[in-house]
Short mmCIF file of C-alpha atoms and ligand atoms in Angstrom, two decimals:
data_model
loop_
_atom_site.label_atom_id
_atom_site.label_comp_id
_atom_site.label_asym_id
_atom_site.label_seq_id
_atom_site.Cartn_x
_atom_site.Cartn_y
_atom_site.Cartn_z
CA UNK W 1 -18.04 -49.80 -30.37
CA UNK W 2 -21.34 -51.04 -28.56
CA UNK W 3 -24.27 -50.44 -30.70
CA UNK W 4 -27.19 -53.29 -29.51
CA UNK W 5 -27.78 -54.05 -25.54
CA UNK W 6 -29.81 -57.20 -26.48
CA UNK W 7 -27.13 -59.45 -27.16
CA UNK W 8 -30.08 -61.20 -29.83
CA UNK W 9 -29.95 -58.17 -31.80
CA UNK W 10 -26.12 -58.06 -31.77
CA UNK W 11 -25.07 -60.76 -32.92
CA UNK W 12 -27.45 -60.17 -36.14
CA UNK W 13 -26.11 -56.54 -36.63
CA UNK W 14 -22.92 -55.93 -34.20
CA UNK W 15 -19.39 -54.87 -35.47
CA UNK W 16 -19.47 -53.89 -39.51
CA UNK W 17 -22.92 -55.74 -40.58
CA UNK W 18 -23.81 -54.81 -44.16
CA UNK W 19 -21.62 -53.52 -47.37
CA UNK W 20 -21.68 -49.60 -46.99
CA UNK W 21 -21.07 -49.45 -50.89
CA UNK W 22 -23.80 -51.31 -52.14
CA UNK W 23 -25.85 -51.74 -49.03
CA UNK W 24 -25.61 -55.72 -49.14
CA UNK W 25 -26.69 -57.13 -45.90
CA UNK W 26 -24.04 -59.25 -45.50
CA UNK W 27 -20.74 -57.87 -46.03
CA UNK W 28 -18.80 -59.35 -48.75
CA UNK W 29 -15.56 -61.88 -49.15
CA UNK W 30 -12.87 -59.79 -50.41
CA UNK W 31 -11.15 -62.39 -51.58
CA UNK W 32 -7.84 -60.48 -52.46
CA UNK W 33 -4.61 -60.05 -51.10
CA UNK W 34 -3.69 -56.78 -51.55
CA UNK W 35 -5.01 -53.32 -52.60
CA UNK W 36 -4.16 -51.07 -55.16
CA UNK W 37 -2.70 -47.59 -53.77
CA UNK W 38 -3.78 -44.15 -55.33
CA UNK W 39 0.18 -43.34 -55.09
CA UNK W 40 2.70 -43.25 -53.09
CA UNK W 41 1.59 -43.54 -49.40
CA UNK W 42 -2.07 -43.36 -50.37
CA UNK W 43 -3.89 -46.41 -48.95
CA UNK W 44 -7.18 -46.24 -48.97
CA UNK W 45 -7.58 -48.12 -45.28
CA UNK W 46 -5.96 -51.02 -46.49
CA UNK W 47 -3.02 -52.39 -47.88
CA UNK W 48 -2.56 -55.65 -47.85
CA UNK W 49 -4.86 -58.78 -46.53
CA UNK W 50 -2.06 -60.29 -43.74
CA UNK W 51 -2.29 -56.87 -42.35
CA UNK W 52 -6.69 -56.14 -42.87
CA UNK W 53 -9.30 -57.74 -45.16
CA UNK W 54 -12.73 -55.70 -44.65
CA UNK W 55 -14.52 -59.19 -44.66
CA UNK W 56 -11.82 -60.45 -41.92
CA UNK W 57 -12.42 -56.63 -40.19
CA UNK W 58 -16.35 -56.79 -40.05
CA UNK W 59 -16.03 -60.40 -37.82
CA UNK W 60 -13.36 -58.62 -35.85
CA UNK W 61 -15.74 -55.88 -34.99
CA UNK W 62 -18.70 -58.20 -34.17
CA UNK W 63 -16.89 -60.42 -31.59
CA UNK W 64 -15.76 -57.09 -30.12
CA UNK W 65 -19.24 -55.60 -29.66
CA UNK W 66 -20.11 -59.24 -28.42
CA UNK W 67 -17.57 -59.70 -26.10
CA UNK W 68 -17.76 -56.08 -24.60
CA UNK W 69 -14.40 -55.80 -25.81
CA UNK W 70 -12.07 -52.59 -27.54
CA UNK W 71 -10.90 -54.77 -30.31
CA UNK W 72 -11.16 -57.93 -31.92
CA UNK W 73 -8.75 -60.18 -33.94
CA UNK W 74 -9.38 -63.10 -35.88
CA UNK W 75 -7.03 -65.85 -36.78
CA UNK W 76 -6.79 -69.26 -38.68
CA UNK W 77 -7.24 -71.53 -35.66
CA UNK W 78 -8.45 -71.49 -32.04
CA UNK W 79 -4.76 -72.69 -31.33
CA UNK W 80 -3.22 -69.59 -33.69
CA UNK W 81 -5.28 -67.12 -31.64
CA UNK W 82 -3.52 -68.96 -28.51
CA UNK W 83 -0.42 -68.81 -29.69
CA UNK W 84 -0.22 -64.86 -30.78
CA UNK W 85 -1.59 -64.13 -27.30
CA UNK W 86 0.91 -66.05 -25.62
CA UNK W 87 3.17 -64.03 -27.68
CA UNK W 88 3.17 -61.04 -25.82
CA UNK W 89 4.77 -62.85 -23.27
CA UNK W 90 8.81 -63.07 -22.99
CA UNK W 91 11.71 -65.48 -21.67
CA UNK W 92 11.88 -65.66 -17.96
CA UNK W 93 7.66 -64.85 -17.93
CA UNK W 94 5.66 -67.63 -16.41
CA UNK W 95 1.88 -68.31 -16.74
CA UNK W 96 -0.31 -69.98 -14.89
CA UNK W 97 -2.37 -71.98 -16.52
CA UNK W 98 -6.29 -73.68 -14.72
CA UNK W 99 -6.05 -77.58 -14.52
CA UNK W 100 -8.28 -78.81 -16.85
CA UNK W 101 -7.19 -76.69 -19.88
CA UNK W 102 -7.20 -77.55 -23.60
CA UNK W 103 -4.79 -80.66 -24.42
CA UNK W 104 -3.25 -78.09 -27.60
CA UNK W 105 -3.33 -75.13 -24.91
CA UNK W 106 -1.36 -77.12 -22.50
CA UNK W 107 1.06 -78.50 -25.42
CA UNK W 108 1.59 -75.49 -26.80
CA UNK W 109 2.72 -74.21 -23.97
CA UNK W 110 4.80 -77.60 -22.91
CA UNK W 111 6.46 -78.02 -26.22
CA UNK W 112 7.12 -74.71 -28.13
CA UNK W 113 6.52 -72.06 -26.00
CA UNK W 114 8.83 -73.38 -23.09
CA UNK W 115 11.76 -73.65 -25.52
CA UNK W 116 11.55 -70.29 -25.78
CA UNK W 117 11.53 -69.56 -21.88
CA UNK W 118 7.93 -68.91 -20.99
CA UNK W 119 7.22 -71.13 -18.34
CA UNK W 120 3.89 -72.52 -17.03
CA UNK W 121 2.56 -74.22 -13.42
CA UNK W 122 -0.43 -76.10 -13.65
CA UNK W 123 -2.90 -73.89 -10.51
CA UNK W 124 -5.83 -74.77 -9.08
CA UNK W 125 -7.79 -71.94 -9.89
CA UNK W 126 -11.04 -73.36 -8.48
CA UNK W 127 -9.57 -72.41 -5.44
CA UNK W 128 -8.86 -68.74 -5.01
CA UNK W 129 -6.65 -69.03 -2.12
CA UNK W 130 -4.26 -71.77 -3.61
CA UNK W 131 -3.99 -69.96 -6.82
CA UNK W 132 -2.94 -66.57 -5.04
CA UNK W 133 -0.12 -68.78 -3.07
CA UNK W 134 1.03 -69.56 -7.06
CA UNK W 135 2.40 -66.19 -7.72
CA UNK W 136 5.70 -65.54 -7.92
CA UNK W 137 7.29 -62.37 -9.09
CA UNK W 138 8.30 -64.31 -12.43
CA UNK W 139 4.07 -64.87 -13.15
CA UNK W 140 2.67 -62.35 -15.63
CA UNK W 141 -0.63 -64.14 -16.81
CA UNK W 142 -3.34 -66.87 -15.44
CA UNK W 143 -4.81 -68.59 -18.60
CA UNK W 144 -8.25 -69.61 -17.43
CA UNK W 145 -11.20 -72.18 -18.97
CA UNK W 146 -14.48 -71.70 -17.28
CA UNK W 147 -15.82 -74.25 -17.74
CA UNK W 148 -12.65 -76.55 -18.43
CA UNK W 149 -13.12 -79.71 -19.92
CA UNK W 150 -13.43 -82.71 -19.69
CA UNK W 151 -14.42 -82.41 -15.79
CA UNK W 152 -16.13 -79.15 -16.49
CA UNK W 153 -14.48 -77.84 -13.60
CA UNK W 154 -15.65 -73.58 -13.05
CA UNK W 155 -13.51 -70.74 -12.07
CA UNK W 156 -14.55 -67.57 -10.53
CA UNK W 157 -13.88 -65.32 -12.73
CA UNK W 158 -14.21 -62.21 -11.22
CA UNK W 159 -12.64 -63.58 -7.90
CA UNK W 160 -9.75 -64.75 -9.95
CA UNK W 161 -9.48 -61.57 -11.98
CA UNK W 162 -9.22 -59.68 -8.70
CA UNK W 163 -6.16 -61.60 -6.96
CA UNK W 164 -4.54 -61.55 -10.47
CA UNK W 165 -4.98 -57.52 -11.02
CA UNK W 166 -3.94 -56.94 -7.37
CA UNK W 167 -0.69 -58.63 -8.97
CA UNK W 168 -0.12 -57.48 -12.42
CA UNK W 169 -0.86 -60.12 -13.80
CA UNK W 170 -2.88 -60.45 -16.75
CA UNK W 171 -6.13 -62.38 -16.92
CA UNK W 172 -6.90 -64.52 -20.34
CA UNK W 173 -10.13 -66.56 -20.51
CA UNK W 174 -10.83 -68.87 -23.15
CA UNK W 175 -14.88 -68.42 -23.48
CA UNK W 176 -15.01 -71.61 -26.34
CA UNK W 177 -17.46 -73.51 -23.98
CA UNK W 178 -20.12 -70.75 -23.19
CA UNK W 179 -19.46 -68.21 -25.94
CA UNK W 180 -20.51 -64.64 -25.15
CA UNK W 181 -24.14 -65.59 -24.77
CA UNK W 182 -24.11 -67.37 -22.17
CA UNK W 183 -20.89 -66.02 -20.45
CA UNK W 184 -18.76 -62.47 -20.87
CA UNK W 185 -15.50 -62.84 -19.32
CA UNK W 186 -14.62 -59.42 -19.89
CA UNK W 187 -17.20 -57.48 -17.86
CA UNK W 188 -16.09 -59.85 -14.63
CA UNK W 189 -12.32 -58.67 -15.31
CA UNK W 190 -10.65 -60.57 -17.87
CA UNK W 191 -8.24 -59.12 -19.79
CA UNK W 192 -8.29 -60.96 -23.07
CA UNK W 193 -11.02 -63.70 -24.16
CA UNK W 194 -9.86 -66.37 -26.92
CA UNK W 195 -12.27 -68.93 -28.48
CA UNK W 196 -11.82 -71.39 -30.64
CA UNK W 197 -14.29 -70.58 -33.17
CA UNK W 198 -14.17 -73.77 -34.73
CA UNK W 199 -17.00 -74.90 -32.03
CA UNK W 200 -20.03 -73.06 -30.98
CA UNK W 201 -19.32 -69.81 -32.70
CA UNK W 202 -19.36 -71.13 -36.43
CA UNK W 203 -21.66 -74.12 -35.09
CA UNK W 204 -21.72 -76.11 -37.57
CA UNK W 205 -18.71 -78.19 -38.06
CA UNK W 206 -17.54 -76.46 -41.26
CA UNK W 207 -14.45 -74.62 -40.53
CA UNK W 208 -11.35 -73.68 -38.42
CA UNK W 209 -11.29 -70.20 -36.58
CA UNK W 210 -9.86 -68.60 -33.38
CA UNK W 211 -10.60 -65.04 -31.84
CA UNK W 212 -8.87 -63.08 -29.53
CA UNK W 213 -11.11 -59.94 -28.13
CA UNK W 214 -8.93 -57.44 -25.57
CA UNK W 215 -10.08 -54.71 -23.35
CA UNK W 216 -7.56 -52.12 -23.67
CA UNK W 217 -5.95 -50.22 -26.32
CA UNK W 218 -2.54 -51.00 -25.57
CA UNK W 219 -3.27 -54.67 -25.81
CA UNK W 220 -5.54 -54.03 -29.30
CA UNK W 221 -1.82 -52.61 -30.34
CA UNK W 222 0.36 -55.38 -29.71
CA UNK W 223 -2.01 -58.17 -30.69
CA UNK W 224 -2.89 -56.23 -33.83
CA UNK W 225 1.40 -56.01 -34.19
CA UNK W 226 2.26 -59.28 -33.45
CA UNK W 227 -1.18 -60.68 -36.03
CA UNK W 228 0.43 -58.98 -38.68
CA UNK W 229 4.01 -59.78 -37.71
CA UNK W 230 3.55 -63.60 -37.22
CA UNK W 231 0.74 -63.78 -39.47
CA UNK W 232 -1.90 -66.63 -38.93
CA UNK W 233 -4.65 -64.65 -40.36
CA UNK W 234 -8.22 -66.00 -40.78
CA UNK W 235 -9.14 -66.15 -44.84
CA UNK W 236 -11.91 -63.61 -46.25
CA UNK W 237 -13.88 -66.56 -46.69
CA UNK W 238 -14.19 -68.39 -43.84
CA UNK W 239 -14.79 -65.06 -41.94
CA UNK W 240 -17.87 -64.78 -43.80
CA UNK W 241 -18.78 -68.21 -42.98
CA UNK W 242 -18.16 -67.47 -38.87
CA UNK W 243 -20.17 -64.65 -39.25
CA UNK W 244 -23.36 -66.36 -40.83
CA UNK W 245 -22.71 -68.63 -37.69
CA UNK W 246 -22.18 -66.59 -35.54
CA UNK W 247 -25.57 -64.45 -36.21
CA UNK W 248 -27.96 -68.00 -35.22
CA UNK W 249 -25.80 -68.51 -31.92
CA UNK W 250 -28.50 -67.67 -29.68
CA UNK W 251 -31.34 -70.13 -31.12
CA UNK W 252 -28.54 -72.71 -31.64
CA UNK W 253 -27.40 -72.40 -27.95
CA UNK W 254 -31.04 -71.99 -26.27
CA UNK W 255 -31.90 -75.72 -28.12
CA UNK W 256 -28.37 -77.05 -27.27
CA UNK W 257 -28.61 -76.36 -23.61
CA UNK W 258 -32.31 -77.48 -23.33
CA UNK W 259 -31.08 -80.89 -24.91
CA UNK W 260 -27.86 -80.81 -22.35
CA UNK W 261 -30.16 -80.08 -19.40
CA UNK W 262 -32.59 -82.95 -20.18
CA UNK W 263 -29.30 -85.34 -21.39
CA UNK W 264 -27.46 -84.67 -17.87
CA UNK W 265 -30.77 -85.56 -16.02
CA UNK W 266 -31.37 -88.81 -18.04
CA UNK W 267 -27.33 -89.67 -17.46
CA UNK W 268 -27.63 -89.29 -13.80
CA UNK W 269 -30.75 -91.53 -13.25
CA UNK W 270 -29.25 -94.00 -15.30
CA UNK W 271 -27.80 -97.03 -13.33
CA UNK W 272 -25.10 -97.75 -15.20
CA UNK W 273 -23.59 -94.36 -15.30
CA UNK W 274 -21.28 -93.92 -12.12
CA UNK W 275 -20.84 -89.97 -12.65
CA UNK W 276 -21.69 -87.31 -14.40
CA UNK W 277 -20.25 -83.82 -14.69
CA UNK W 278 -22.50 -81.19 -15.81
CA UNK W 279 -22.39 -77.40 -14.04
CA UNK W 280 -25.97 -77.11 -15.18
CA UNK W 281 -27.02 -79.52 -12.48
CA UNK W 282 -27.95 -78.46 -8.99
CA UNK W 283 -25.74 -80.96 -7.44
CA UNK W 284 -22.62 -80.29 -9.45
CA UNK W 285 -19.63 -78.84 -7.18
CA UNK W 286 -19.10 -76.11 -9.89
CA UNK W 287 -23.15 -74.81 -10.04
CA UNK W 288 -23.38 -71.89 -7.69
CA UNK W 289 -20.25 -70.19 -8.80
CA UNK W 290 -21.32 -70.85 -12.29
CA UNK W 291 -24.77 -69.82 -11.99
CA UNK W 292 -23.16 -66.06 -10.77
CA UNK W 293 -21.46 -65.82 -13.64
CA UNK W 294 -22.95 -67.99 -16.46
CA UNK W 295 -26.68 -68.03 -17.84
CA UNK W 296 -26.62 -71.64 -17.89
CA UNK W 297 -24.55 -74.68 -17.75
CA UNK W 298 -23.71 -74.99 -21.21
CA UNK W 299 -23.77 -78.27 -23.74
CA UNK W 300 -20.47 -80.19 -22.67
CA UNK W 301 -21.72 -82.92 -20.29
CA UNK W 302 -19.00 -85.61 -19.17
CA UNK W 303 -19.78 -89.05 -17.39
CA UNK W 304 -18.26 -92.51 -16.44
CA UNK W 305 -20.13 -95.85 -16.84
CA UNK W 306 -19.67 -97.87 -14.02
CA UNK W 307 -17.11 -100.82 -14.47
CA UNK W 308 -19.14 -103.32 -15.82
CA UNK W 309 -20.23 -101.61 -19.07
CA UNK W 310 -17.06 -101.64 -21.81
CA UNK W 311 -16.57 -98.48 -23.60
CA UNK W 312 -15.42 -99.36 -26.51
CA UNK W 313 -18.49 -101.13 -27.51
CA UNK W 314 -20.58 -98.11 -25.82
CA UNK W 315 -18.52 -95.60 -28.62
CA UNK W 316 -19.36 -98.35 -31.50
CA UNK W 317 -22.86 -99.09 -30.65
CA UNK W 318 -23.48 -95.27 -31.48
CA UNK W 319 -26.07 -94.65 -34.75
CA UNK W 320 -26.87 -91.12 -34.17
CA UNK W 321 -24.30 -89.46 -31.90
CA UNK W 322 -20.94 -89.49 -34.02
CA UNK W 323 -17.18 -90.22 -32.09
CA UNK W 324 -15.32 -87.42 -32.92
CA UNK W 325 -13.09 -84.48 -31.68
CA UNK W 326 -14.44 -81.00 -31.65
CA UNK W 327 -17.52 -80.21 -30.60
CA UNK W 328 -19.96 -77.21 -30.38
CA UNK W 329 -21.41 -77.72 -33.86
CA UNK W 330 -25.37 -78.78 -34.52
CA UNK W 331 -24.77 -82.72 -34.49
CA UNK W 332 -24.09 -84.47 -31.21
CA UNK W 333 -20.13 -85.60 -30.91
CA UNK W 334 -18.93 -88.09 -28.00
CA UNK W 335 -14.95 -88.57 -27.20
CA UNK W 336 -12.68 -90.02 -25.51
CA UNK W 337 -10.73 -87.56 -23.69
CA UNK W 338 -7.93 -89.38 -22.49
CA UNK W 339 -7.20 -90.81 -26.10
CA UNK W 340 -8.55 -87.83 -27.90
CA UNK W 341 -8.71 -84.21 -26.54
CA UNK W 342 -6.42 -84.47 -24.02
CA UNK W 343 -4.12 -87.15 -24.58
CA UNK W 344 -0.96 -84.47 -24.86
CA UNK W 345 -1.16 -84.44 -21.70
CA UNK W 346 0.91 -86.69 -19.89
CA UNK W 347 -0.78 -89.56 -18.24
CA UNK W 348 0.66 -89.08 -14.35
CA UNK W 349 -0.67 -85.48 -14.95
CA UNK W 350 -4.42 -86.38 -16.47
CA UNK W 351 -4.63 -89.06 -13.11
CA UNK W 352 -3.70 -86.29 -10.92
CA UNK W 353 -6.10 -83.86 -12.82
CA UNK W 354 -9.32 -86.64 -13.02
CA UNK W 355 -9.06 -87.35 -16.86
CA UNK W 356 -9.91 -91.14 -16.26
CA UNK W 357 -9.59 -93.79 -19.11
CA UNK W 358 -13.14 -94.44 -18.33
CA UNK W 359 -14.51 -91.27 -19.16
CA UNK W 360 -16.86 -90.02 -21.96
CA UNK W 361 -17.44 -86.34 -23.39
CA UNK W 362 -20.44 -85.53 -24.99
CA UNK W 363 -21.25 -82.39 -26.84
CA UNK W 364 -24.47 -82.40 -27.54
CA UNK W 365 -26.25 -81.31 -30.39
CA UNK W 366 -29.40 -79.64 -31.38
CA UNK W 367 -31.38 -82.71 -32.88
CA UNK W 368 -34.21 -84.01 -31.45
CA UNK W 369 -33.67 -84.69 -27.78
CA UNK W 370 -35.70 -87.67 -27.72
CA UNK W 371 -33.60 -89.42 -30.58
CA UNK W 372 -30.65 -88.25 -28.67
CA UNK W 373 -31.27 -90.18 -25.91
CA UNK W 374 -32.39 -93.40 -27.30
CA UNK W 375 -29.01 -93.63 -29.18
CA UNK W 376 -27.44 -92.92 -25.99
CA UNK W 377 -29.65 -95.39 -23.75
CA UNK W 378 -29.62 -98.38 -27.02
CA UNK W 379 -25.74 -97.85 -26.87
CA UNK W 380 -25.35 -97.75 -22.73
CA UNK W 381 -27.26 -101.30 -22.49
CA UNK W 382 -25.47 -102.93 -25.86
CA UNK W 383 -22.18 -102.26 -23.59
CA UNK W 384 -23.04 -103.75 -20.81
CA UNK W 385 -20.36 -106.79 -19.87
CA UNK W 386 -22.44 -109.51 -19.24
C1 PLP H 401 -10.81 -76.66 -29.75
C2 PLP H 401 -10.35 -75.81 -28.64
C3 PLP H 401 -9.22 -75.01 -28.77
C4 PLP H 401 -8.36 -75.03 -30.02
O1 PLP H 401 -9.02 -74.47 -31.11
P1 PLP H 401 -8.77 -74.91 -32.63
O2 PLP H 401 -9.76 -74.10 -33.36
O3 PLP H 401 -9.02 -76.39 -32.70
O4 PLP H 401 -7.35 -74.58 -32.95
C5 PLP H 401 -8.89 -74.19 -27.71
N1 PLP H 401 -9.60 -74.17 -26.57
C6 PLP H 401 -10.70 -74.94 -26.42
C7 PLP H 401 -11.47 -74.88 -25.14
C8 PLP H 401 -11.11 -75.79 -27.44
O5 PLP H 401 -12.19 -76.57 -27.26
#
């Protein structure tokens, strides 16, 4: 499967990069749904597009080769990638799921996937030791976000995969925040790697797209099964659309995290910003185990203002940075977790967790950093309660 070490090159010519019929450099949309046979049990590799789509089959081979992966599978949304992997799971299975996960993650799980008897328990997989004290016989999978957002708490990866193996259970890790150029799950242990694709991998705000990437053959069998079965299948086109992304990640990401490093920096020395949390900062409590297993500390800063700024005029004083949800494309986004991302989750659980009402999440974006911040520091002192 592996073709390119340099993960620069990869991305530009991993999986199935050009037409082999007509030698195209970028392979085409197949727009069509099904295949004409040469008779009676005489496919020629495909048959129908629920079941393969060459254009859907050349992104599928990419994020494999990316992720260091055996197969690859790519779906309509971040949340339908999700949602076959939690499939493989059955009634009476329980998964345990890091703190900070995605609102839909922990909804999906709370209100669909529970009715079916696949249970969850919040762990706090920061913490090796308390997470191994979480598993019961009943566990079968920890579903971990490294970093999880919006407190951009970090996992150990590799020190989580190893409790979890010693177990039998099975290690998922969704990669949305670092993407496989700045992080590989796989190589420290995981299991299975999910991204929503929506974010950094397309990049630029354009479409909806999840991918699941496994590390075993038996698991490339039953996800493979159970994307045909259930069927939320990424279209022809917009897999040619998250592979043009997809091929600029790294210069997107190198000029995303150099505007995150210098945006954290200017956050923290300003005085009316009470916190900030960044794992790209020396003093954060997630850098060192990040640094092991990370290049870098990502885009996706969070921070409070102290009391006496009002964030609701902070979000509306904005010109440049945009309040939305998502985030990972080429324009800077701020949100409001605890009303946006992550209001599924129950408020007793987001206080427990550290979601606060105060607190802002910026994903920031690949325009000038210097605009950036003046939009930032313009809306900080228009918000100030005087
Ligand atoms: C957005 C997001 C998802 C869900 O993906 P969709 O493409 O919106 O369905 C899952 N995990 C993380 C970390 C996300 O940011």
């Amino acid at each position: 499967m592996k073709k390119y070490d340099n993960i620069n090159t990869a991305l530009i010519h991993g999986g199935v990069s050009i037409d082999e019929r007509t030698g195209a450099v970028n392979v085409p949309i197949y727009q069509t749904s099904t295949y004409k046979q040469d008779g009676l049990g005489k496919m020629r590799g495909y048959e129908y597009s629920r079941t393969g789509n060459p254009t859907r089959e050349a992104l599928e081979s990419l994020i494999a080769e990316l992720e260091g992966g055996v197969a690859g599978f790519a779906f309509a949304s971040g949340m339908a990638a999700t949602a076959a992997v939690l499939s493989l799971f059955k009634s009476g299975d329980r998964i345990l799921i890091s703190a900070n996960v995605y609102g839909g993650t922990f909804r999906i799980l709370d209100k669909i996937f529970n009715n079916f008897g696949l249970t969850y328990k919040i762990s706090d997989t920061e913490d090796p030791g308390s997470f191994e004290k979480d598993i019961t016989p009943d566990v079968k999978a920890v579903l971990i976000e490294s970093p999880a957002n919006p407190l951009m708490t970090v996992t150990d990866i590799k020190a989580i995969s190893e409790i979890a193996h010693k177990h039998g259970l099975l290690v998922i890790v969704d990669n949305t925040f670092m993407t496989p150029y700045l992080q590989k799950p796989i190589p420290l242990g995981a299991d299975i790697v999910l991204h929503s694709a929506t974010k950094y991998l397309g990049g630029h705000s354009d479409l909806v797209a999840g991918l699941a990437v496994v590390n075993s053959k038996e698991l490339a069998e039953k996800i493979a099964f159970i994307q045909n079965a259930v069927g939320g299948v990424l279209a022809p086109f917009d897999s040619f659309l998250l592979i043009r992304g997809i091929k600029t990640l790294s210069v997107r990401m190198d000029r995303h995290v150099f505007n995150a490093e210098k945006a954290a920096r200017f956050l923290l020395s300003n005085k009316a910003v009470k916190s900030v949390y960044y794992p790209g900062l020396e003093n954060d409590k997630g850098y060192a185990v990040n640094k092991k297993q990370a290049k870098n500390g990502g885009a996706m800063i969070s921070f409070e203002l102290h009391d006496n700024y009002n964030i609701r005029t902070f979000f509306e004083s904005l010109e440049l940075v945009m309040l939305a949800e998502s985030l990972g494309g080429v324009e800077s986004l701020v949100c409001h977790p605890s009303s946006m991302t992550h209001a599924s989750i129950p408020e007793d659980i987001r206080k427990k967790v550290g979601i606060t009402d105060g607190l802002i999440r910026l994903s920031v974006g690949i325009e000038d950093i210097d605009d950036i911040l003046a939009d930032l520091a313009q809306a900080i002192e228009k918000s100030e309660i005087k």
